Structures are given as structure tokens and as C-alpha cells.
Coordinates of N, CA, C and O in Angstrom, one line a residue:
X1 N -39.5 22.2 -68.1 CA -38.3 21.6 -67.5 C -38.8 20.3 -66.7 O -39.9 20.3 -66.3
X2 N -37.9 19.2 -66.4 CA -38.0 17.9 -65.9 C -37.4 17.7 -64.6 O -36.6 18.5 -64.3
X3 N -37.8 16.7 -64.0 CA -36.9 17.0 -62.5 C -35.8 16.0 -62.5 O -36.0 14.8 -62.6
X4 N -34.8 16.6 -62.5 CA -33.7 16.4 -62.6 C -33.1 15.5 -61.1 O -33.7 15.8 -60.0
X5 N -31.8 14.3 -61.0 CA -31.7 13.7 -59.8 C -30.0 14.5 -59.3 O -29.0 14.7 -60.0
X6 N -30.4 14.6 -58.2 CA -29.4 15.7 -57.3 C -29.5 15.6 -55.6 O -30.4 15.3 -54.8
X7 N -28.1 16.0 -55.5 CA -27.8 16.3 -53.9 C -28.4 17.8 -54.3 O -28.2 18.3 -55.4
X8 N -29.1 18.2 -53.3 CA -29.1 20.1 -53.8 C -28.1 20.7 -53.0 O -27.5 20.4 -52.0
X9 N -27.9 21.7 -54.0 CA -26.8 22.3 -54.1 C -26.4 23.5 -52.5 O -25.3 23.9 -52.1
X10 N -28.1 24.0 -51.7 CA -28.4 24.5 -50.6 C -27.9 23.3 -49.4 O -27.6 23.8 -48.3
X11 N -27.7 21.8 -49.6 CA -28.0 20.8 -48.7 C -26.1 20.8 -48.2 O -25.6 20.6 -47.1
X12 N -25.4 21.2 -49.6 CA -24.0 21.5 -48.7 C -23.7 22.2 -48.6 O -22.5 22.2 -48.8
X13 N -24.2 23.2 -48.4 CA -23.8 24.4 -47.2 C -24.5 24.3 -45.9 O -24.2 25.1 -45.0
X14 N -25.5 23.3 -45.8 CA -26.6 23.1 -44.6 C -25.9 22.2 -44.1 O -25.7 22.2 -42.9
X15 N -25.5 21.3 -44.8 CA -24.5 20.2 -44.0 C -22.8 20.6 -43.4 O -22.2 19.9 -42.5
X16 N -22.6 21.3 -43.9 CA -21.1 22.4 -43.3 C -21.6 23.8 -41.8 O -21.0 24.3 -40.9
X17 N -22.8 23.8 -42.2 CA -23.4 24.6 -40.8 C -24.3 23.5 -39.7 O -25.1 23.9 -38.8
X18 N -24.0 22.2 -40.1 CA -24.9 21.5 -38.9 C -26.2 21.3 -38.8 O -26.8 20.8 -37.8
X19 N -26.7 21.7 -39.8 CA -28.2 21.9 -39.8 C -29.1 20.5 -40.1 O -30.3 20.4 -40.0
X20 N -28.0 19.4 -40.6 CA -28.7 17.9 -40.7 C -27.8 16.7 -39.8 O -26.7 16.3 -39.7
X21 N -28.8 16.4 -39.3 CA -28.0 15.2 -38.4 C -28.7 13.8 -38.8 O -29.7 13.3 -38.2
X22 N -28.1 13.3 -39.7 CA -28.8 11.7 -39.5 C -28.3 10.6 -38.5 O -28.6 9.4 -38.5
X23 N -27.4 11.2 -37.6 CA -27.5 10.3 -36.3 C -27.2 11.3 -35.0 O -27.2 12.5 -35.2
X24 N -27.0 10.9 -34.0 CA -27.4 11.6 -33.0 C -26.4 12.2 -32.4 O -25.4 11.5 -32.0
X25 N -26.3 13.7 -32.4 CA -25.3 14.8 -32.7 C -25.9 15.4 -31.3 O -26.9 15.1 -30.7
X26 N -24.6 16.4 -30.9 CA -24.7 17.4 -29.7 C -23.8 18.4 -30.0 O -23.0 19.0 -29.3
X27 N -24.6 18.8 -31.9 CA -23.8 19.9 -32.3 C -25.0 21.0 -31.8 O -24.6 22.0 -31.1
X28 N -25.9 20.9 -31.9 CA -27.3 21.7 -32.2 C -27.7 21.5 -30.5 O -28.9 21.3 -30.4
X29 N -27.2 21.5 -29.6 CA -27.6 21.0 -27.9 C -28.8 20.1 -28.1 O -29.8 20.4 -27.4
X30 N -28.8 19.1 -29.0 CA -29.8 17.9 -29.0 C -29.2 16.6 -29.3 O -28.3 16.4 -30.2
X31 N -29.7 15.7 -28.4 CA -28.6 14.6 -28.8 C -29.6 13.4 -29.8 O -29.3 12.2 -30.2
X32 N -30.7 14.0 -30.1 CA -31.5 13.0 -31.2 C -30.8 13.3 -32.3 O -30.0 14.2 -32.3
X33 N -31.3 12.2 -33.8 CA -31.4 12.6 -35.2 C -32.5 13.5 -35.8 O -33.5 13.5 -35.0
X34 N -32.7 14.1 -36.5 CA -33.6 14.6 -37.1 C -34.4 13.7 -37.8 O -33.8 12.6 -37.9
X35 N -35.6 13.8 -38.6 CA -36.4 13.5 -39.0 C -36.7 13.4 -40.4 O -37.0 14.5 -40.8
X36 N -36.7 12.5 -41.4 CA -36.6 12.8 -43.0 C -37.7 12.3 -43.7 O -37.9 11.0 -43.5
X37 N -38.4 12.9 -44.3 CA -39.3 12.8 -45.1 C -39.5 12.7 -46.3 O -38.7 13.4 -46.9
X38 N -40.4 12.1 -47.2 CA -39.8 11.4 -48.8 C -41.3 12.1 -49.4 O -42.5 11.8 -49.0
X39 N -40.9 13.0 -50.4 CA -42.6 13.9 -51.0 C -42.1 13.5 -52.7 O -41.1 13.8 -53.3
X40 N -43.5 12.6 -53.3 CA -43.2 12.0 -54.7 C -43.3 13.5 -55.3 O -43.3 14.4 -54.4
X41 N -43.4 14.1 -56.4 CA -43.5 14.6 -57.5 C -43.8 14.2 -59.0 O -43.3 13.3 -59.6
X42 N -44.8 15.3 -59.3 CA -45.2 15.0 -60.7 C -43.8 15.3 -62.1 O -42.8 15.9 -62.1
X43 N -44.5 14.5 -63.0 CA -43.4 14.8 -64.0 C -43.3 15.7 -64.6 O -42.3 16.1 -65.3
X44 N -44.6 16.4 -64.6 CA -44.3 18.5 -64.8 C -43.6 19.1 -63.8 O -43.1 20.2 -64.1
X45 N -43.4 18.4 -62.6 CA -42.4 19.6 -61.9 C -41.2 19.4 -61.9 O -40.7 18.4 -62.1
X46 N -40.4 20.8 -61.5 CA -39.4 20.9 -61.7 C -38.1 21.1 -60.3 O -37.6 22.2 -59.9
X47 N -37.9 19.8 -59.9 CA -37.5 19.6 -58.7 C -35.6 18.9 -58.8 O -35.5 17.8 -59.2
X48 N -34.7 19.5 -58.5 CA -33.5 19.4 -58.7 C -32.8 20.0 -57.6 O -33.2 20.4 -56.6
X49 N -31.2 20.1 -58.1 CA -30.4 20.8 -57.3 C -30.4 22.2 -56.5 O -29.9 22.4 -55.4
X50 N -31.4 23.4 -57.4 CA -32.3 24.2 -57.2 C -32.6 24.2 -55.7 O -32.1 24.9 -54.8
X51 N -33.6 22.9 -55.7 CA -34.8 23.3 -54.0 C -34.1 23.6 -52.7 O -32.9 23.3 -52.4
X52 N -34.4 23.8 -52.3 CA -33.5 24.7 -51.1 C -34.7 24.3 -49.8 O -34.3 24.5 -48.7
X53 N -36.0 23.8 -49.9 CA -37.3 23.3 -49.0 C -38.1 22.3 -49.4 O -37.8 22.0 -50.6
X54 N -38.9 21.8 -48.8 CA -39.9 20.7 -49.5 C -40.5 21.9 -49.9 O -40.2 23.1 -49.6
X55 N -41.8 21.4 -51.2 CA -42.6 22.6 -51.8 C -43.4 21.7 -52.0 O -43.1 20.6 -52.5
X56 N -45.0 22.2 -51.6 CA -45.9 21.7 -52.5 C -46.5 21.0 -54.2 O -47.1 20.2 -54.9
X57 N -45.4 22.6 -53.9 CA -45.7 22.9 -55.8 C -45.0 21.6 -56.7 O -43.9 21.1 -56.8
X58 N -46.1 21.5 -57.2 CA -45.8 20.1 -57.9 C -45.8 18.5 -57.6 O -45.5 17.6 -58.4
X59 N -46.0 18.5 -56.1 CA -46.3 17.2 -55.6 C -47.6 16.1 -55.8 O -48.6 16.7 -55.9
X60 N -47.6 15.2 -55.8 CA -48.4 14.4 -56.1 C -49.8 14.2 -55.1 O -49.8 14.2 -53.9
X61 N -50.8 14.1 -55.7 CA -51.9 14.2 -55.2 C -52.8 13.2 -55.1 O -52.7 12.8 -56.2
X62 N -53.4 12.6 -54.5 CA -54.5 11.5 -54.8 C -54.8 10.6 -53.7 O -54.4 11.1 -52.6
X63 N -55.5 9.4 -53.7 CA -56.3 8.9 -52.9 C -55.4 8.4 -51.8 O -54.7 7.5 -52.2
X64 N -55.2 8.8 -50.4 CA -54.4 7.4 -49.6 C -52.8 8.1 -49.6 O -52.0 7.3 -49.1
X65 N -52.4 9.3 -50.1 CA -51.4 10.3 -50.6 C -51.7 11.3 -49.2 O -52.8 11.8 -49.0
X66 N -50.9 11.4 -48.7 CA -50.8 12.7 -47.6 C -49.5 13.6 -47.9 O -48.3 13.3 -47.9
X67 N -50.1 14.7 -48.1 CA -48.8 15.8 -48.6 C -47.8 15.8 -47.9 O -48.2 15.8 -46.7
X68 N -46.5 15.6 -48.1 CA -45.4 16.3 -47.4 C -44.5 14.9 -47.3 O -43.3 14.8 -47.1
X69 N -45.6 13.7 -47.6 CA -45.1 12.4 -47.7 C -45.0 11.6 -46.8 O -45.8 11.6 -45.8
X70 N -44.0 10.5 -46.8 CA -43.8 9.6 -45.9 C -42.1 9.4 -45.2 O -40.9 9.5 -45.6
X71 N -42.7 9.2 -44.0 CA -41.4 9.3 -43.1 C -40.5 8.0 -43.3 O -40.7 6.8 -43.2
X72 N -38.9 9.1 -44.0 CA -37.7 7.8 -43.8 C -37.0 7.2 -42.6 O -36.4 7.7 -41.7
X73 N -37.1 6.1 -42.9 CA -36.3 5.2 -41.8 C -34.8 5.4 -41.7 O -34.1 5.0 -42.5
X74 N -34.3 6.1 -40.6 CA -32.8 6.3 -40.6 C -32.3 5.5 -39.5 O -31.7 6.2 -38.8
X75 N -32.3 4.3 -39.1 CA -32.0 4.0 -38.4 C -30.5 3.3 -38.5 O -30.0 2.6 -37.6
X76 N -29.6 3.6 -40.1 CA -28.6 3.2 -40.1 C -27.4 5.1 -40.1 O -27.5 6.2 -40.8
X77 N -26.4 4.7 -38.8 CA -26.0 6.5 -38.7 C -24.8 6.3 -40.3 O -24.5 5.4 -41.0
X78 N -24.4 7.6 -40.2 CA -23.9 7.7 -41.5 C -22.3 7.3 -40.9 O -21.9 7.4 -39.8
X79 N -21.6 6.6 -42.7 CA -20.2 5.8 -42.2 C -19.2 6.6 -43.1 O -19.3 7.7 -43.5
X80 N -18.3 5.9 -43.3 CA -17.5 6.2 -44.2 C -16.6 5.2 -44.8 O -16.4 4.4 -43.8
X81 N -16.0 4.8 -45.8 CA -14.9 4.5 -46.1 C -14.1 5.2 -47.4 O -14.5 5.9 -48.4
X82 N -13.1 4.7 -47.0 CA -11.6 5.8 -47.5 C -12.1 7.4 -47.7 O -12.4 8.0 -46.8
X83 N -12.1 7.8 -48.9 CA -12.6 9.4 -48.7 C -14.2 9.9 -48.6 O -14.5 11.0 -48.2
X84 N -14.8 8.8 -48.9 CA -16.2 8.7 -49.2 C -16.9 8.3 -47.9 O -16.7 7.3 -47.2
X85 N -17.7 9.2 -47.7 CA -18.8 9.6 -46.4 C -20.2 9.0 -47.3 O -20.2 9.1 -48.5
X86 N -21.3 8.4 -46.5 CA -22.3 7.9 -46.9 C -23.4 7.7 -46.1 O -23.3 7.5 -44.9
X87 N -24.7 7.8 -46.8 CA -25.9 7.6 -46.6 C -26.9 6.5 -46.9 O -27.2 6.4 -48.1
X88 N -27.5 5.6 -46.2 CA -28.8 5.4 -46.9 C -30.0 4.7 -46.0 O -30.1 3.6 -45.5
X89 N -30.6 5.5 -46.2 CA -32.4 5.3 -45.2 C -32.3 3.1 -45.3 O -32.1 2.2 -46.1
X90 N -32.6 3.2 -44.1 CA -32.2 1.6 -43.4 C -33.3 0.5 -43.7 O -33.1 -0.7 -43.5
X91 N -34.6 1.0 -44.2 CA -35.5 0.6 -44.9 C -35.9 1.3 -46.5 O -35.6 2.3 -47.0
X92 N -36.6 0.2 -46.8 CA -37.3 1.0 -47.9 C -38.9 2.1 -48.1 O -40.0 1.7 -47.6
X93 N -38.6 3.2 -48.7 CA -39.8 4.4 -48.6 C -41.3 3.4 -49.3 O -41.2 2.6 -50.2
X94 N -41.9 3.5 -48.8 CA -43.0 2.9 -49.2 C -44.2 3.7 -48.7 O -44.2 4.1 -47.6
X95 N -45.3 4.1 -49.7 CA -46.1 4.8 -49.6 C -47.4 3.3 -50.1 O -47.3 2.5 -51.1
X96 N -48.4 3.3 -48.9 CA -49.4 2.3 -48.7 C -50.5 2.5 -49.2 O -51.1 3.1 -48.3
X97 N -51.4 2.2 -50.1 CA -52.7 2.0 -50.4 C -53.2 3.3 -51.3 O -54.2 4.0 -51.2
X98 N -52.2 3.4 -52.2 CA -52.5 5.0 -53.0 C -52.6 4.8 -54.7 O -51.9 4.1 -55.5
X99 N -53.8 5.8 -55.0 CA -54.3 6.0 -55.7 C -53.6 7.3 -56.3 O -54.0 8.4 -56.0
X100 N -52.5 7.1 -57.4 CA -51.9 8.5 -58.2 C -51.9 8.4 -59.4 O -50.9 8.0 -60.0
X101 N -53.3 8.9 -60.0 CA -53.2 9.0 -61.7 C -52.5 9.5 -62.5 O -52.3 9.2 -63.6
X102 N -52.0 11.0 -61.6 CA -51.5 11.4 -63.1 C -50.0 11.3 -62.4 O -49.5 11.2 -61.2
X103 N -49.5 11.4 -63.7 CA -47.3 10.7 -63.6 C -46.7 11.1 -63.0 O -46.5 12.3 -62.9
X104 N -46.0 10.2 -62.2 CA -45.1 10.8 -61.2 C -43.7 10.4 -61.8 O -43.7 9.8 -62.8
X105 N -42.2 10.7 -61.1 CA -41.5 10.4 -61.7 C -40.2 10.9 -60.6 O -39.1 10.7 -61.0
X106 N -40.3 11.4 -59.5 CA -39.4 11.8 -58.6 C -40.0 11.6 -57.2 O -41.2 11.3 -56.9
X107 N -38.6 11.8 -56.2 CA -38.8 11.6 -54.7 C -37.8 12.9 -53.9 O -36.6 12.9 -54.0
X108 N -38.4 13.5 -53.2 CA -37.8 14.6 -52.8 C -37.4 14.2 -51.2 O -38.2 14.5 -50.3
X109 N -36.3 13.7 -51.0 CA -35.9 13.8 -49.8 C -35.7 15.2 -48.8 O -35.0 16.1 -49.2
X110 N -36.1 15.3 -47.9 CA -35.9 16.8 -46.7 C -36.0 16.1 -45.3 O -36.4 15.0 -45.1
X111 N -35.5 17.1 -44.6 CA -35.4 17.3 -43.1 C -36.6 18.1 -42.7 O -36.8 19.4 -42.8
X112 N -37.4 17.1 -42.1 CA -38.7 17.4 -41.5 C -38.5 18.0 -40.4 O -39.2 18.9 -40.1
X113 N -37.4 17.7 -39.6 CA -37.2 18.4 -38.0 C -36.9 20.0 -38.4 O -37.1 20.7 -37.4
X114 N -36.5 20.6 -39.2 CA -36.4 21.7 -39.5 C -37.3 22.5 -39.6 O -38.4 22.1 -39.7
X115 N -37.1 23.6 -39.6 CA -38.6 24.8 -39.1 C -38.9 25.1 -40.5 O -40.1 25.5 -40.7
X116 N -38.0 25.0 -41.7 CA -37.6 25.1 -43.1 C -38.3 24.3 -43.6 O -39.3 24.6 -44.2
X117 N -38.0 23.1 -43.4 CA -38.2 21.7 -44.3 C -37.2 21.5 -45.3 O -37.5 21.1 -46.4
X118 N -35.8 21.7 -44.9 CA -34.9 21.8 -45.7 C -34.6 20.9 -46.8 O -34.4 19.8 -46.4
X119 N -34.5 21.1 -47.9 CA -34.4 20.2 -49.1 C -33.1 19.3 -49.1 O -32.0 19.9 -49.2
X120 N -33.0 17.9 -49.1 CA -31.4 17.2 -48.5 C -31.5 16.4 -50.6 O -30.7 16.9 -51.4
X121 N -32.2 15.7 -50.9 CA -31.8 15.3 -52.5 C -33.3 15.0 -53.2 O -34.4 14.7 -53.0
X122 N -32.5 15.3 -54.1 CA -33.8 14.3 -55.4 C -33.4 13.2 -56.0 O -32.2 13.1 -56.2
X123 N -34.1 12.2 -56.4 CA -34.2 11.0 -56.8 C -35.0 10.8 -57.9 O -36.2 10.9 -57.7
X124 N -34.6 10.5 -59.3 CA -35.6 10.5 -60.2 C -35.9 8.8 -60.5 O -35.1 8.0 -59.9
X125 N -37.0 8.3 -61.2 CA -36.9 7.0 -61.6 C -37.8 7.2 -62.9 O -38.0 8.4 -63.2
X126 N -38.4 6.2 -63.6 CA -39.6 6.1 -64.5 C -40.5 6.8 -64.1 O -40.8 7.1 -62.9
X127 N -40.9 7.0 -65.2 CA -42.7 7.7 -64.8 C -43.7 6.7 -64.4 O -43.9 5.8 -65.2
X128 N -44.3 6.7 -63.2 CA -45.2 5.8 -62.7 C -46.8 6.4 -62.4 O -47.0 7.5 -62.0
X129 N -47.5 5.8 -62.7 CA -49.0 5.7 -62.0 C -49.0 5.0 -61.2 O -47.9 4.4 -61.0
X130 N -49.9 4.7 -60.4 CA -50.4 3.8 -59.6 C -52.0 3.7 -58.9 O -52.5 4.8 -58.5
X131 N -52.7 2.7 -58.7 CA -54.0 2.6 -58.8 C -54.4 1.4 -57.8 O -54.4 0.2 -58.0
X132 N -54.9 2.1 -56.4 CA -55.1 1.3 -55.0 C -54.1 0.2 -54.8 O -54.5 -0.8 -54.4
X133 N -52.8 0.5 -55.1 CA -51.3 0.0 -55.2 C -50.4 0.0 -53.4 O -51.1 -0.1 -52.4
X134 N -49.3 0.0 -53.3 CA -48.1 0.0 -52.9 C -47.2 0.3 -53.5 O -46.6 -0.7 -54.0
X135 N -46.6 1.5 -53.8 CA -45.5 1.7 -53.7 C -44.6 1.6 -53.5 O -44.4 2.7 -52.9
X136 N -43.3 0.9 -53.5 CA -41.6 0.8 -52.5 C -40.6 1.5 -53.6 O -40.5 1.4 -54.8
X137 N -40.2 2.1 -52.9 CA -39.1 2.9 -53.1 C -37.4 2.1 -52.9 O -36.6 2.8 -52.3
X138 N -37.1 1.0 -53.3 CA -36.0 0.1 -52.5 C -34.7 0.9 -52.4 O -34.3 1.5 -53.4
X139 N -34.1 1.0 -51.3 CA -33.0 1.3 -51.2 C -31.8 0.7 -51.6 O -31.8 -0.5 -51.8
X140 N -31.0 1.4 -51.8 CA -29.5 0.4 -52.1 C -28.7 0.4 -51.2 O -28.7 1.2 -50.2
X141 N -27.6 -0.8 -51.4 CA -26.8 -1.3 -50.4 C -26.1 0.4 -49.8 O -26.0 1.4 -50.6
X142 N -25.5 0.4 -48.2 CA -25.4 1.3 -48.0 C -23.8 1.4 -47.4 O -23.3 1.4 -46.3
X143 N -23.4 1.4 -48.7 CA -21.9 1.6 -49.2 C -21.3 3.0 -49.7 O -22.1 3.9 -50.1
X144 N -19.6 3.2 -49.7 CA -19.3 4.4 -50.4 C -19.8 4.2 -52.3 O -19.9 5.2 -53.0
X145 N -20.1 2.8 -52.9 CA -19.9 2.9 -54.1 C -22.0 3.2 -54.6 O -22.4 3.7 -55.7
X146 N -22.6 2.9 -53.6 CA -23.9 2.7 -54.0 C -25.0 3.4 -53.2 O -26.2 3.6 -53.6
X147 N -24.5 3.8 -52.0 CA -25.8 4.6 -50.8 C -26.1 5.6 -51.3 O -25.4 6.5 -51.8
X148 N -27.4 5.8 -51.3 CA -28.0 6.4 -51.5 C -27.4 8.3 -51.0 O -27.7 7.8 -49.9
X149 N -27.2 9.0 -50.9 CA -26.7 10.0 -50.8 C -24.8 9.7 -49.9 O -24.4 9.3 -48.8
X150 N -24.1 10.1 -50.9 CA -22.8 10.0 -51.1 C -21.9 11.4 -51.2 O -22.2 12.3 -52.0
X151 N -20.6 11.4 -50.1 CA -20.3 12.4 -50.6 C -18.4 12.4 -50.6 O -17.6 12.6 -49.6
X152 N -18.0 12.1 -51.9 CA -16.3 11.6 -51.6 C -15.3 13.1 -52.0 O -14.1 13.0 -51.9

């Protein structure tokens, strides 16, 4: 099986109980955002609507690569227009100075502040290598028609 690109299907029921805040809430008696984190994946794994946590299993390994990934920039809070609610990390994911031979082909976004590591989407693209590289992950404009996690 291939990893497939998805909101997971655990992420809205976690978002109906409060459990993600990408801007600063005093639902949870905290008035920070939580923390999100971006873990590539190989193109043998099988990462989709399914994940319900970040998981090892099947993540990308190699030189300059620290498991669990790299921290997203949220510094844009979530908007809306007309029925459509929206997301999208305010920079671009960029993983620095890495060495990943064998194929990757996905990005598993989660909620790091969570005791879980709650699985929030997947993102598929090309299958990529890369070899003492950079990485960027570019975000898109962060609109109801194009942000990156959308929900109308």
C-alpha cells in the first residue's frame, strides 16, 4: 500500500474535542498554541487518513534527519472565509543539510504538544532522494481555495 494525502480521519474528532489549537485558545486552561511537527516518510509506508499518531514506522532515516522531524512554523492563527475555515504553517518546512537515500514521498503533519503526538494530515508529493541537500517543503497561499489544511 502507498501513502495516500489526507486530513486523518482521528484529526476531526480531535478537533471537535479541543485537542488542537493552532492559535492561542483558553479552551484547554492554556492560553499558548500547540506545537506541530512535519516527519517525511518512505514510499513503502503506509501513511494516510488511518494515522491517528506520529509513528516511526516507516519514517525516513539518514544523515542530518532527526526522527519525529522538523518543527512547523504557525505563526499565521487559523481564518476563515464564507463557509471554509483554514490552515497554513506561515513559513516553509525545510529540513537542512540531509542525506536520504532511499525514497521518500510524504510529510506527516502532528501535534507535538500532545502526550499522543496526534496525527493532524498527510501530504504526498514525488518520490524524492536527496544527498547533503535542503529540502523545502513550500507552502501555499493561505486561503479558503488553497491552505494547506482546509475545512468547508
Amino acid at each position: 500500500m502507498a501513502n495516500t494525502q489526507a486530513f486523518c480521519t482521528q484529526a476531526k474528532a480531535d478537533l471537535m474535542n479541543g485537542l488542537h489549537a493552532f492559535g492561542a485558545s483558553v479552551i484547554r486552561a492554556a492560553t499558548t498554541k500547540d506545537a506541530y511537527k512535519a516527519a517525511l516518510y518512505l514510499v513503502s509506508a503506509t501513511r494516510g487518513a488511518a494515522d491517528t499518531i506520529y509513528s516511526v514506522t516507516g519514517e525516513v532515516s539518514g544523515t542530518g534527519y532527526t526522527a519525529g522531524g522538523v518543527a512547523v512554523t504557525t505563526g499565521t492563527a487559523p481564518s476563515t472565509t464564507g463557509t471554509t475555515a483554514f490552515f497554513t504553517p506561515s513559513a516553509s518546512i525545510v529540513y537542512t543539510t540531509v542525506t536520504l537515500a532511499t525514497a521518500f514521498d510524504a510529510v506527516l503533519i502532528y501535534n507535538d504538544t500532545s502526550a499522543t503526538k496526534l496525527a493532524l494530515s498527510v501530504h504526498t508529493f514525488g518520490s524524492q532522494t536527496i544527498t547533503a541537500g535542503t529540502l523545502t517543503l513550500t507552502m501555499p497561499v493561505n486561503d479558503a481555495t488553497t491552505g494547506l489544511v482546509r475545512i468547508a
